[in-house]
Amino acid sequence: MRKESVRINGLDLDLYSLNTVIVGSGAAGLNAADRLYNYGQEDIAVITEGINMGTSRNTGSDKQTYYKLTLAGGEDDSVYEMAETLFAGGSMDGDIALVEAALSAKCFYHLVDIGVPFPHNKYGEYIGYKTDHDPRQRATSAGPLTSKYMTEKLEEQVRKKGIRIFDGYQVIGILTNTLDNGEKEAAGLITLNLNALENKEKRYVIFNCTNIIYATGGPAGIYERSVYPESQTGSTGIAFEAGVLGKNLTESQYGIASIKFRWNLSGTYQQVLPRYVSTAKDGSDEKEFLNEYFSDPGKMLDVIFLKGYQWPFDPRKVKNQGSSLIDLLVYNETVIKGRRVWLDFTKNPSYGSRNGELDFSLLGEESYRYLEKSGALFGTPIERLAHMNQPAIDLYKNNKIDLYNEYLEIAVCAQHNNGGLYGNHWWESNIKHFFPVGEVNGTHGVYRPGGSALNSGQVGSTRAAQYIAKRYTEEPPDKDAFLSSTEEQIKAKIELGETFASNIGSQGNVHEIRQNIGRRMDRAGAHIRSLKNAHKGAEEAKRDLESLRKETILSSAYELREAFQNYDLLITQYVYLSAIKDYIKNGGRSRGSYLVYDSQGELPIEGLDEEFRFSLCDGSLNDRIQKVSYKDGICEFQWTGVKEIPEEDSWFENVWNSYMRDEIIRE
Ligand SMILES: Cc1cc2nc3c(=O)[nH]c(=O)nc-3n(C[C@H](O)[C@H](O)[C@H](O)COP(=O)(O)OP(=O)(O)OC[C@H]3O[C@@H](n4cnc5c(N)ncnc54)[C@H](O)[C@@H]3O)c2cc1C
């Protein structure tokens, strides 16, 4: 890595030149760095806005899941069969599915070898369990904090190798170079040095590099109701700005989560049958709002129980009083009626109880047997939770919430984006030398097995590293050549930053702008959608983006960080809402984890608002993928057929010969 100084806009800026920059210190980014080094490319660095920030480091769930090939027991499984499972989710490319299946064992064992505590039996078998959308038992877990352990162990590897980490550097622009044939390639990055925001000369740092591995995670900041950790914002917008295609952006996942401390309320939190309560904004007028929507108490209790297994909202599970009806009823209370919703573990639901005692005989076979086997047919929800899963109570206690004495406020929250930036089967985007990996890459389709996000992040970052280490080893250009293609782009970003910085007032508004972005997305682009709202939301986002430089007031230079994030989020939001609009215009209806208003459809249940009228997608768009490009405020869409799972020549001698002729790691 070379360090020089460049003079731009009258400022002397630091310029680093190196082969590859990895952006992001989540599980995907850290793995990319570790792998690249192992594959022989040592001229690399990690840039992160904060080493401990992001989803992987700060999230988890009841039993955070990692999906991989079956590695235990006598049950059949194969790479191809796992690829078929991933592909079956709909709108997923078969080549990506095959690679994710083929590398799943390699990536899993790498994590095992560096010390992530995945449990095995005394014969060394990694016993699996069944997760959602999984026909086998391919899932495993290192407990509620699987992804946190992954980042810790991967960071250990990165530090041991002496790989430089630029901690506290926020990427604000992706620099590109236009080739003679009109295609673009990545050229470098401009970052905001968060450790020196007050210093004009030090606040911008430039990177000149041959390759970028972009591991910035999901676009969490566009939502207000979110179970992404607070420290995750996402940076998809500046990638769109640089010309990277978006793919399957409509496919995000939503579900019930606590909001004071952000955590998925899946598994035992629901299986112990808590009370669902709503109140007025000030906490008065408490009522058990589910009661009036269920024909009998046993049905209501069964559905609460099922929410434990069936966590994400799924429009296929709405009708006939299915488990996803609960998400709609929570939304109805919070968004439509403007009330607040809580889970109360201290008392049994009154519908189905006598004198505070739950009548377990009302439960259906599945829920009754589960609680019986767990020895939990007794007491109150909190007593059952303490018996079945004490760490679930401790987790909240450690975050200053005492489930013995207080209600837990909840909402239907954004949790994961199946779609994202486009990448090919080496995870290289349409911009050459730019590799989106991890959640920012839209590898998944409509449905995906639980745990496949973590697998995809490890596989994608490994593939990108393999390709770069083999094919893209050249050093970056010298300073003058670099500046000849990027100087104007750098100047434009500095000019934007200095415009923000010139508008410092006693009362900044960056947080207010952020809140408006979040509220707009909750209204127009979360799990309840309509053409009208998507259109209105997209137009508003575009207007806000256009007026951002004029409207933004900072309370100090330290808020440059948020101002640039808002810029990124408004592009992201505009493109995502435009994608939703285009999907509905193309006949797209309810699927995945969202409901689309259909005036010809049915209401999920009598008495609910018209906006819940919906019909299910007939699957006709499941063999197609929506792609979008963004340029100068305009989104252009194309729909392509999914690639089938490749059926390659699997005769060993032939593959061996190709391998020896170096024909494998190629486009
Ligand atoms: C509550 C919850 C439960 C989940 N449970 C599961 C599960 O059980 N199984 C599963 O497979 N998946 C699960 N997921 C999803 C999974 O955890 C994430 O998809 C995955 O951790 C994302 O990893 P990543 O490395 O791609 O991104 P992240 O871990 O989010 O890392 C992104 C990194 O990029 C940095 N960054 C972002 N923008 C910039 C910028 N401009 N400049 C510099 N740095 C930047 C961030 O600070 C961070 O370091 C869950 C997610 C949530 C929210």
Coordinates of C-alpha atoms in Angstrom, one line a residue, residues 175-666:
L175 CA -15.1 6.2 -8.1
T176 CA -15.3 4.6 -11.5
N177 CA -13.4 4.7 -14.8
T178 CA -15.2 4.5 -18.1
L179 CA -13.6 2.1 -20.6
D180 CA -13.3 2.6 -24.4
N181 CA -16.2 0.2 -24.9
G182 CA -18.4 2.3 -22.6
E183 CA -18.3 -0.2 -19.8
K184 CA -17.4 1.0 -16.4
E185 CA -14.8 -0.4 -13.9
A186 CA -14.2 0.4 -10.3
A187 CA -11.3 2.9 -9.7
G188 CA -11.4 3.8 -6.0
L189 CA -13.3 5.3 -3.2
I190 CA -13.7 8.6 -1.4
T191 CA -14.2 8.4 2.3
L192 CA -15.1 10.6 5.2
N193 CA -12.6 10.3 8.0
L194 CA -14.9 10.2 11.0
N195 CA -12.0 10.7 13.3
A196 CA -11.2 14.1 11.9
L197 CA -14.4 15.7 10.7
E198 CA -13.5 19.1 12.1
N199 CA -10.4 19.3 10.0
K200 CA -11.1 20.3 6.4
E201 CA -7.9 18.9 5.1
K202 CA -8.1 15.6 6.9
R203 CA -11.8 14.8 6.6
Y204 CA -11.7 13.4 3.1
V205 CA -9.4 10.5 2.3
I206 CA -9.1 8.9 -1.1
F207 CA -8.4 5.3 -2.1
N208 CA -7.0 4.3 -5.4
C209 CA -7.5 0.6 -5.9
T210 CA -7.8 -2.2 -8.6
N211 CA -10.7 -3.9 -6.8
I212 CA -13.4 -3.1 -4.4
I213 CA -15.2 -5.8 -2.3
Y214 CA -18.3 -4.1 -1.1
A215 CA -19.7 -5.6 2.1
T216 CA -21.9 -2.8 3.5
G217 CA -24.9 -4.9 4.6
G218 CA -28.6 -4.3 4.2
P219 CA -30.3 -0.9 3.7
A220 CA -31.4 -0.7 7.3
G221 CA -31.5 3.1 7.5
I222 CA -34.5 3.5 5.1
Y223 CA -36.9 2.1 7.7
E224 CA -38.0 3.5 11.0
R225 CA -39.6 0.2 12.2
S226 CA -36.5 -2.0 12.0
V227 CA -34.9 -4.9 13.8
Y228 CA -31.6 -4.3 12.2
P229 CA -29.3 -3.0 14.9
E230 CA -29.1 0.7 15.3
S231 CA -25.5 0.7 14.1
Q232 CA -26.5 -0.6 10.7
T233 CA -27.4 2.0 8.1
G234 CA -26.3 0.5 4.7
S235 CA -24.8 2.2 1.7
T236 CA -26.5 0.8 -1.3
G237 CA -27.4 4.2 -2.7
I238 CA -23.9 5.3 -3.6
A239 CA -23.5 2.0 -5.4
F240 CA -26.6 2.7 -7.5
E241 CA -25.1 6.2 -8.1
A242 CA -21.9 4.6 -9.5
G243 CA -24.0 2.5 -11.9
V244 CA -24.3 -0.8 -10.1
L245 CA -27.5 -2.7 -11.0
G246 CA -30.1 -3.5 -8.4
K247 CA -31.7 -7.0 -8.4
N248 CA -34.9 -8.3 -6.7
L249 CA -35.1 -5.1 -4.6
T250 CA -38.7 -5.8 -3.8
E251 CA -37.9 -8.9 -1.8
S252 CA -37.4 -7.9 1.9
Q253 CA -38.4 -9.8 5.0
Y254 CA -40.5 -8.3 7.9
G255 CA -41.6 -9.7 11.2
I256 CA -42.5 -9.0 14.8
A257 CA -39.8 -7.5 16.9
S258 CA -39.3 -5.5 20.1
I259 CA -38.4 -1.9 19.4
K260 CA -36.9 -0.5 22.6
F261 CA -34.2 -3.1 22.3
R262 CA -34.3 -4.4 18.8
W263 CA -34.7 -8.2 18.7
N264 CA -36.7 -10.8 16.8
L265 CA -39.6 -12.2 18.8
S266 CA -39.5 -15.7 17.3
G267 CA -39.2 -19.2 18.9
T268 CA -39.9 -19.5 22.6
Y269 CA -41.0 -15.9 23.0
Q270 CA -44.2 -16.9 21.1
Q271 CA -44.4 -20.5 22.1
V272 CA -44.9 -19.6 25.8
L273 CA -48.1 -17.9 24.6
P274 CA -47.7 -14.2 25.8
R275 CA -50.6 -11.8 26.0
Y276 CA -50.9 -9.3 23.0
V277 CA -52.0 -6.0 24.4
S278 CA -52.6 -2.6 22.8
T279 CA -52.8 0.8 24.5
A280 CA -53.3 4.4 23.5
K281 CA -50.1 6.4 22.9
D282 CA -49.9 7.3 26.6
G283 CA -50.2 3.8 27.8
S284 CA -53.9 4.1 28.9
D285 CA -56.9 2.2 27.5
E286 CA -55.3 -1.3 27.6
K287 CA -57.0 -4.1 25.7
E288 CA -56.2 -7.6 24.4
F289 CA -56.9 -6.7 20.8
L290 CA -56.5 -10.1 19.2
N291 CA -59.6 -11.5 20.9
E292 CA -62.1 -9.9 18.7
Y293 CA -60.6 -11.3 15.5
F294 CA -60.5 -15.0 16.4
S295 CA -63.5 -17.3 16.4
D296 CA -62.3 -19.3 19.4
P297 CA -59.6 -18.9 22.0
G298 CA -57.9 -22.2 21.0
K299 CA -57.3 -20.9 17.5
M300 CA -55.8 -17.7 18.8
L301 CA -53.4 -19.5 21.1
D302 CA -52.4 -21.9 18.4
V303 CA -51.6 -19.0 16.0
I304 CA -49.5 -17.2 18.7
F305 CA -47.6 -20.5 19.2
L306 CA -47.0 -20.9 15.5
K307 CA -45.6 -17.4 15.2
G308 CA -42.6 -18.9 16.9
Y309 CA -41.8 -21.1 14.0
Q310 CA -43.3 -19.0 11.3
W311 CA -41.6 -15.7 12.2
P312 CA -41.5 -13.7 8.9
F313 CA -44.7 -12.2 7.7
D314 CA -45.9 -14.4 4.8
P315 CA -49.1 -13.5 2.9
R316 CA -49.8 -17.2 2.3
K317 CA -50.3 -17.6 6.0
V318 CA -52.9 -14.9 6.4
K319 CA -56.1 -16.5 5.4
N320 CA -58.1 -18.9 7.6
Q321 CA -56.7 -17.2 10.7
G322 CA -53.1 -18.2 9.8
S323 CA -50.1 -17.1 11.9
S324 CA -49.3 -14.1 9.7
L325 CA -52.7 -12.6 10.5
I326 CA -51.0 -11.5 13.8
D327 CA -48.6 -9.3 11.9
L328 CA -51.5 -7.6 10.1
L329 CA -53.4 -7.1 13.4
V330 CA -50.3 -5.6 15.0
Y331 CA -49.9 -3.2 12.0
N332 CA -53.6 -2.4 12.2
E333 CA -53.3 -1.3 15.8
T334 CA -50.0 0.6 15.4
V335 CA -50.1 2.2 12.0
I336 CA -53.8 2.5 11.2
K337 CA -55.2 3.1 14.7
G338 CA -52.2 4.9 16.0
R339 CA -52.0 2.8 19.1
R340 CA -49.0 1.0 20.7
V341 CA -48.7 -2.8 20.9
W342 CA -47.0 -4.8 23.7
L343 CA -46.3 -8.4 24.6
D344 CA -47.0 -9.1 28.3
F345 CA -45.4 -12.2 29.7
T346 CA -46.6 -11.7 33.2
K347 CA -50.2 -12.9 32.7
N348 CA -52.0 -15.5 30.5
P349 CA -54.1 -14.3 27.6
S350 CA -57.6 -13.8 29.2
Y351 CA -59.3 -15.4 26.1
G352 CA -58.6 -19.0 27.0
S353 CA -58.0 -18.6 30.7
R354 CA -60.2 -18.9 33.8
N355 CA -59.1 -17.0 36.9
G356 CA -55.8 -16.3 35.3
E357 CA -55.1 -20.0 34.6
L358 CA -54.6 -20.9 31.0
D359 CA -56.9 -23.8 29.8
F360 CA -54.3 -25.8 27.9
S361 CA -56.9 -28.3 26.7
L362 CA -58.0 -25.6 24.2
L363 CA -54.7 -25.9 22.4
G364 CA -54.3 -27.8 19.1
E365 CA -52.3 -31.0 18.9
E366 CA -49.0 -29.4 17.8
S367 CA -48.8 -26.7 20.4
Y368 CA -50.1 -28.9 23.2
R369 CA -47.6 -31.7 22.5
Y370 CA -44.7 -29.2 22.3
L371 CA -45.5 -27.6 25.6
E372 CA -46.1 -31.0 27.1
K373 CA -42.8 -32.4 25.9
S374 CA -41.1 -29.3 27.2
G375 CA -42.7 -29.8 30.6
A376 CA -44.3 -26.4 30.3
L377 CA -48.1 -27.0 30.7
F378 CA -48.2 -24.7 33.7
G379 CA -48.1 -21.2 35.1
T380 CA -47.8 -17.8 33.3
P381 CA -45.9 -17.0 30.1
I382 CA -42.8 -15.7 32.0
E383 CA -42.8 -18.9 34.2
R384 CA -42.9 -21.0 31.1
L385 CA -40.2 -18.9 29.4
A386 CA -37.9 -19.2 32.5
H387 CA -38.4 -23.0 32.4
M388 CA -37.9 -23.4 28.7
N389 CA -35.3 -20.7 27.8
Q390 CA -33.9 -18.7 30.7
P391 CA -31.3 -16.9 28.4
A392 CA -34.3 -15.4 26.5
I393 CA -35.2 -13.5 29.7
D394 CA -31.5 -12.7 30.6
L395 CA -31.0 -11.2 27.1
Y396 CA -33.7 -8.5 27.8
K397 CA -32.4 -8.1 31.4
N398 CA -29.0 -7.3 30.0
N399 CA -30.6 -4.7 27.9
K400 CA -32.4 -3.1 30.8
I401 CA -35.8 -4.7 30.2
D402 CA -37.3 -6.8 33.0
L403 CA -39.9 -9.1 31.5
Y404 CA -41.1 -10.0 35.0
N405 CA -42.3 -6.5 35.5
E406 CA -42.8 -4.7 32.3
Y407 CA -44.5 -5.0 28.9
L408 CA -42.4 -5.4 25.8
E409 CA -43.3 -2.9 23.1
I410 CA -43.4 -4.5 19.6
A411 CA -44.0 -3.6 15.9
V412 CA -43.7 -5.4 12.6
C413 CA -40.1 -4.5 11.6
A414 CA -37.8 -4.8 8.6
Q415 CA -35.3 -7.5 9.1
H416 CA -33.5 -8.6 5.9
N417 CA -33.2 -7.8 2.2
N418 CA -33.2 -10.8 0.0
G419 CA -32.5 -8.6 -3.0
G420 CA -29.7 -6.0 -3.4
L421 CA -26.9 -5.3 -5.8
Y422 CA -26.3 -7.4 -8.8
G423 CA -23.4 -9.8 -8.9
N424 CA -22.5 -12.7 -11.2
H425 CA -21.4 -16.2 -10.1
W426 CA -18.1 -14.7 -8.9
W427 CA -20.0 -12.0 -7.2
E428 CA -18.7 -9.4 -9.6
S429 CA -21.2 -6.7 -10.5
N430 CA -21.8 -5.1 -13.9
I431 CA -19.1 -2.6 -12.9
K432 CA -15.9 -4.6 -13.4
H433 CA -13.6 -5.0 -10.4
F434 CA -16.5 -4.2 -8.0
F435 CA -17.8 -7.1 -6.0
P436 CA -20.8 -6.7 -3.7
V437 CA -20.8 -9.5 -1.1
G438 CA -23.0 -10.3 1.9
E439 CA -26.4 -8.9 2.4
V440 CA -25.8 -5.9 0.1
N441 CA -25.7 -8.5 -2.8
G442 CA -29.1 -9.5 -3.9
T443 CA -28.4 -13.2 -4.2
H444 CA -31.7 -14.5 -2.8
G445 CA -35.1 -14.6 -4.4
V446 CA -38.6 -14.5 -3.0
Y447 CA -38.2 -17.1 -0.2
R448 CA -35.0 -18.4 1.3
P449 CA -34.3 -21.0 3.9
G450 CA -33.6 -19.5 7.3
G451 CA -29.9 -19.2 7.8
S452 CA -29.0 -19.0 4.1
A453 CA -28.1 -15.3 4.5
L454 CA -25.0 -16.1 6.6
N455 CA -24.1 -18.9 4.2
S456 CA -24.4 -16.6 1.2
G457 CA -22.2 -13.9 2.8
Q458 CA -19.4 -16.4 3.5
V459 CA -19.7 -18.0 0.0
G460 CA -19.9 -14.7 -1.9
S461 CA -16.9 -13.2 -0.1
T462 CA -14.9 -16.4 -0.7
R463 CA -15.7 -16.4 -4.4
A464 CA -14.9 -12.7 -4.8
A465 CA -11.5 -13.3 -3.1
Q466 CA -10.8 -16.3 -5.3
Y467 CA -11.4 -14.4 -8.5
I468 CA -9.5 -11.3 -7.4
A469 CA -6.5 -13.3 -6.2
K470 CA -6.4 -15.2 -9.5
R471 CA -7.4 -12.7 -12.2
Y472 CA -7.1 -9.2 -10.9
T473 CA -3.7 -9.0 -9.4
E474 CA -2.4 -5.9 -11.1
E475 CA -1.4 -2.8 -9.0
P476 CA -3.6 0.3 -9.3
P477 CA -2.5 3.0 -11.7
D478 CA -0.2 5.8 -10.6
K479 CA -1.5 9.0 -9.1
D480 CA -1.8 11.0 -12.3
A481 CA -3.6 8.2 -14.2
F482 CA -5.9 7.7 -11.3
L483 CA -6.8 11.4 -11.1
S484 CA -7.3 11.8 -14.8
S485 CA -10.3 9.5 -14.6
T486 CA -11.6 10.3 -11.1
E487 CA -10.8 13.9 -10.2
E488 CA -14.1 15.3 -11.3
Q489 CA -16.0 12.7 -9.2
I490 CA -13.9 13.5 -6.2
K491 CA -14.5 17.2 -6.6
A492 CA -18.2 16.6 -6.8
K493 CA -18.3 14.8 -3.5
I494 CA -16.1 17.3 -1.8
E495 CA -18.4 20.0 -3.1
L496 CA -21.4 18.3 -1.7
G497 CA -19.7 17.8 1.7
E498 CA -18.6 21.4 1.8
T499 CA -22.1 22.6 1.0
F500 CA -23.4 20.6 3.9
A501 CA -20.6 21.9 6.1
S502 CA -21.3 25.5 5.2
N503 CA -24.8 25.3 6.6
I504 CA -24.2 25.0 10.3
G505 CA -27.0 26.3 12.6
S506 CA -28.0 26.1 16.2
Q507 CA -30.6 23.5 15.4
G508 CA -29.5 20.8 13.0
N509 CA -32.1 18.8 11.1
V510 CA -30.3 15.6 9.9
H511 CA -32.1 13.4 12.4
E512 CA -35.5 14.9 11.4
I513 CA -34.7 14.1 7.8
R514 CA -33.7 10.6 8.7
Q515 CA -36.9 10.1 10.6
N516 CA -39.0 11.3 7.6
I517 CA -37.1 8.8 5.4
G518 CA -37.9 6.0 7.8
R519 CA -41.6 6.8 8.2
R520 CA -42.1 7.1 4.5
M521 CA -40.7 3.6 3.9
D522 CA -42.8 2.1 6.7
R523 CA -45.8 3.6 5.1
A524 CA -45.0 3.0 1.4
G525 CA -42.5 0.2 1.1
A526 CA -42.6 -2.2 4.0
H527 CA -44.9 -5.3 4.4
I528 CA -48.1 -3.5 3.4
R529 CA -47.8 -2.1 -0.1
S530 CA -49.9 -0.4 -2.9
L531 CA -49.2 1.1 -6.2
K532 CA -50.5 4.5 -5.0
N533 CA -48.3 4.6 -1.9
A534 CA -45.2 3.3 -3.7
H535 CA -45.6 6.0 -6.4
K536 CA -46.2 8.8 -3.9
G537 CA -43.3 7.6 -1.7
A538 CA -40.9 7.4 -4.6
E539 CA -41.8 10.9 -5.8
E540 CA -41.4 12.3 -2.3
A541 CA -38.0 10.6 -1.9
K542 CA -36.9 12.1 -5.2
R543 CA -38.0 15.5 -4.2
D544 CA -36.2 15.3 -0.9
L545 CA -33.0 14.1 -2.6
E546 CA -33.1 17.0 -5.0
S547 CA -33.5 19.5 -2.2
L548 CA -31.2 17.8 0.3
R549 CA -28.2 20.0 -0.2
K550 CA -30.3 23.1 0.3
E551 CA -32.4 21.8 3.2
T552 CA -29.7 20.2 5.3
I553 CA -28.6 22.0 8.4
L554 CA -25.9 20.6 10.6
S555 CA -25.4 21.4 14.2
S556 CA -21.7 20.8 13.8
A557 CA -19.3 19.2 11.3
Y558 CA -19.7 16.0 13.2
E559 CA -23.1 15.6 11.5
L560 CA -21.5 15.3 8.1
R561 CA -21.7 11.6 8.7
E562 CA -25.5 11.7 8.9
A563 CA -25.8 14.1 6.1
F564 CA -24.0 11.8 3.7
Q565 CA -26.0 8.9 5.1
N566 CA -29.2 10.7 4.3
Y567 CA -28.0 11.3 0.8
D568 CA -27.3 7.6 0.3
L569 CA -30.6 6.6 1.9
L570 CA -32.7 8.9 -0.3
I571 CA -31.2 7.4 -3.4
T572 CA -31.7 3.9 -1.9
Q573 CA -35.3 4.7 -1.0
Y574 CA -36.1 6.2 -4.3
V575 CA -34.8 3.2 -6.2
Y576 CA -36.4 0.7 -3.8
L577 CA -39.8 2.4 -4.0
S578 CA -39.6 2.7 -7.8
A579 CA -38.8 -1.1 -7.9
I580 CA -42.0 -1.8 -5.9
K581 CA -44.0 0.4 -8.2
D582 CA -42.6 -1.3 -11.3
Y583 CA -43.3 -4.8 -9.8
I584 CA -47.0 -3.9 -9.1
K585 CA -47.4 -2.3 -12.5
N586 CA -46.1 -5.6 -14.0
G587 CA -48.9 -7.5 -12.3
G588 CA -47.0 -8.4 -9.2
R589 CA -49.2 -9.3 -6.2
S590 CA -48.6 -10.5 -2.7
R591 CA -45.7 -12.9 -2.2
G592 CA -42.6 -13.3 -0.1
S593 CA -43.0 -11.1 3.0
Y594 CA -45.4 -8.4 1.8
L595 CA -49.0 -7.8 0.9
V596 CA -50.0 -5.8 -2.2
Y597 CA -53.3 -4.0 -2.3
D598 CA -55.6 -5.5 -4.9
S599 CA -59.0 -4.0 -5.3
Q600 CA -60.3 -7.3 -6.8
G601 CA -58.8 -9.3 -3.9
E602 CA -60.2 -10.4 -0.6
L603 CA -59.9 -9.0 2.9
P604 CA -57.9 -11.3 5.3
I605 CA -60.7 -11.1 7.8
E606 CA -64.0 -9.2 8.1
G607 CA -63.7 -5.8 9.8
L608 CA -60.2 -4.9 8.6
D609 CA -59.5 -1.8 6.6
E610 CA -59.8 -1.8 2.8
E611 CA -56.0 -1.4 2.4
F612 CA -55.6 -5.0 3.5
R613 CA -57.5 -6.3 0.5
F614 CA -55.1 -8.6 -1.4
S615 CA -54.6 -11.6 -3.6
L616 CA -51.7 -14.0 -3.8
C617 CA -49.2 -13.9 -6.6
D618 CA -49.8 -16.9 -8.9
G619 CA -46.1 -17.6 -9.2
S620 CA -45.9 -16.3 -12.8
L621 CA -43.2 -13.8 -11.9
N622 CA -41.2 -16.4 -9.9
D623 CA -39.1 -17.4 -12.9
R624 CA -38.2 -13.8 -13.7
I625 CA -35.9 -11.3 -12.0
Q626 CA -36.4 -7.6 -11.9
K627 CA -33.2 -5.5 -12.4
V628 CA -32.9 -1.8 -12.2
S629 CA -30.3 0.8 -13.1
Y630 CA -30.3 4.3 -11.7
K631 CA -28.8 7.3 -13.6
D632 CA -29.3 11.0 -13.1
G633 CA -32.5 10.5 -11.1
I634 CA -34.1 8.0 -13.5
C635 CA -34.7 4.3 -12.8
E636 CA -34.8 1.9 -15.7
F637 CA -36.1 -1.6 -15.3
Q638 CA -35.5 -4.8 -17.1
W639 CA -37.0 -8.2 -16.4
T640 CA -34.9 -11.3 -17.2
G641 CA -35.6 -15.0 -16.9
V642 CA -33.9 -16.8 -14.1
K643 CA -30.8 -18.8 -15.0
E644 CA -31.5 -22.5 -14.5
I645 CA -29.2 -24.5 -12.3
P646 CA -26.2 -25.4 -14.5
E647 CA -25.7 -29.1 -15.4
E648 CA -22.0 -29.2 -15.9
D649 CA -19.8 -31.9 -17.3
S650 CA -19.0 -33.9 -14.1
W651 CA -16.6 -36.4 -15.5
F652 CA -13.5 -36.1 -13.3
E653 CA -10.8 -36.3 -15.9
N654 CA -12.5 -33.5 -18.0
V655 CA -12.8 -31.2 -15.0
W656 CA -9.2 -32.0 -13.9
N657 CA -7.9 -31.1 -17.4
S658 CA -9.8 -27.8 -17.4
Y659 CA -8.6 -27.1 -14.0
M660 CA -5.0 -27.7 -15.0
R661 CA -5.4 -25.5 -18.1
D662 CA -6.6 -22.7 -15.7
E663 CA -10.0 -22.5 -17.3
I664 CA -12.0 -22.5 -14.1
I665 CA -11.7 -19.2 -12.4
R666 CA -12.9 -17.2 -15.4

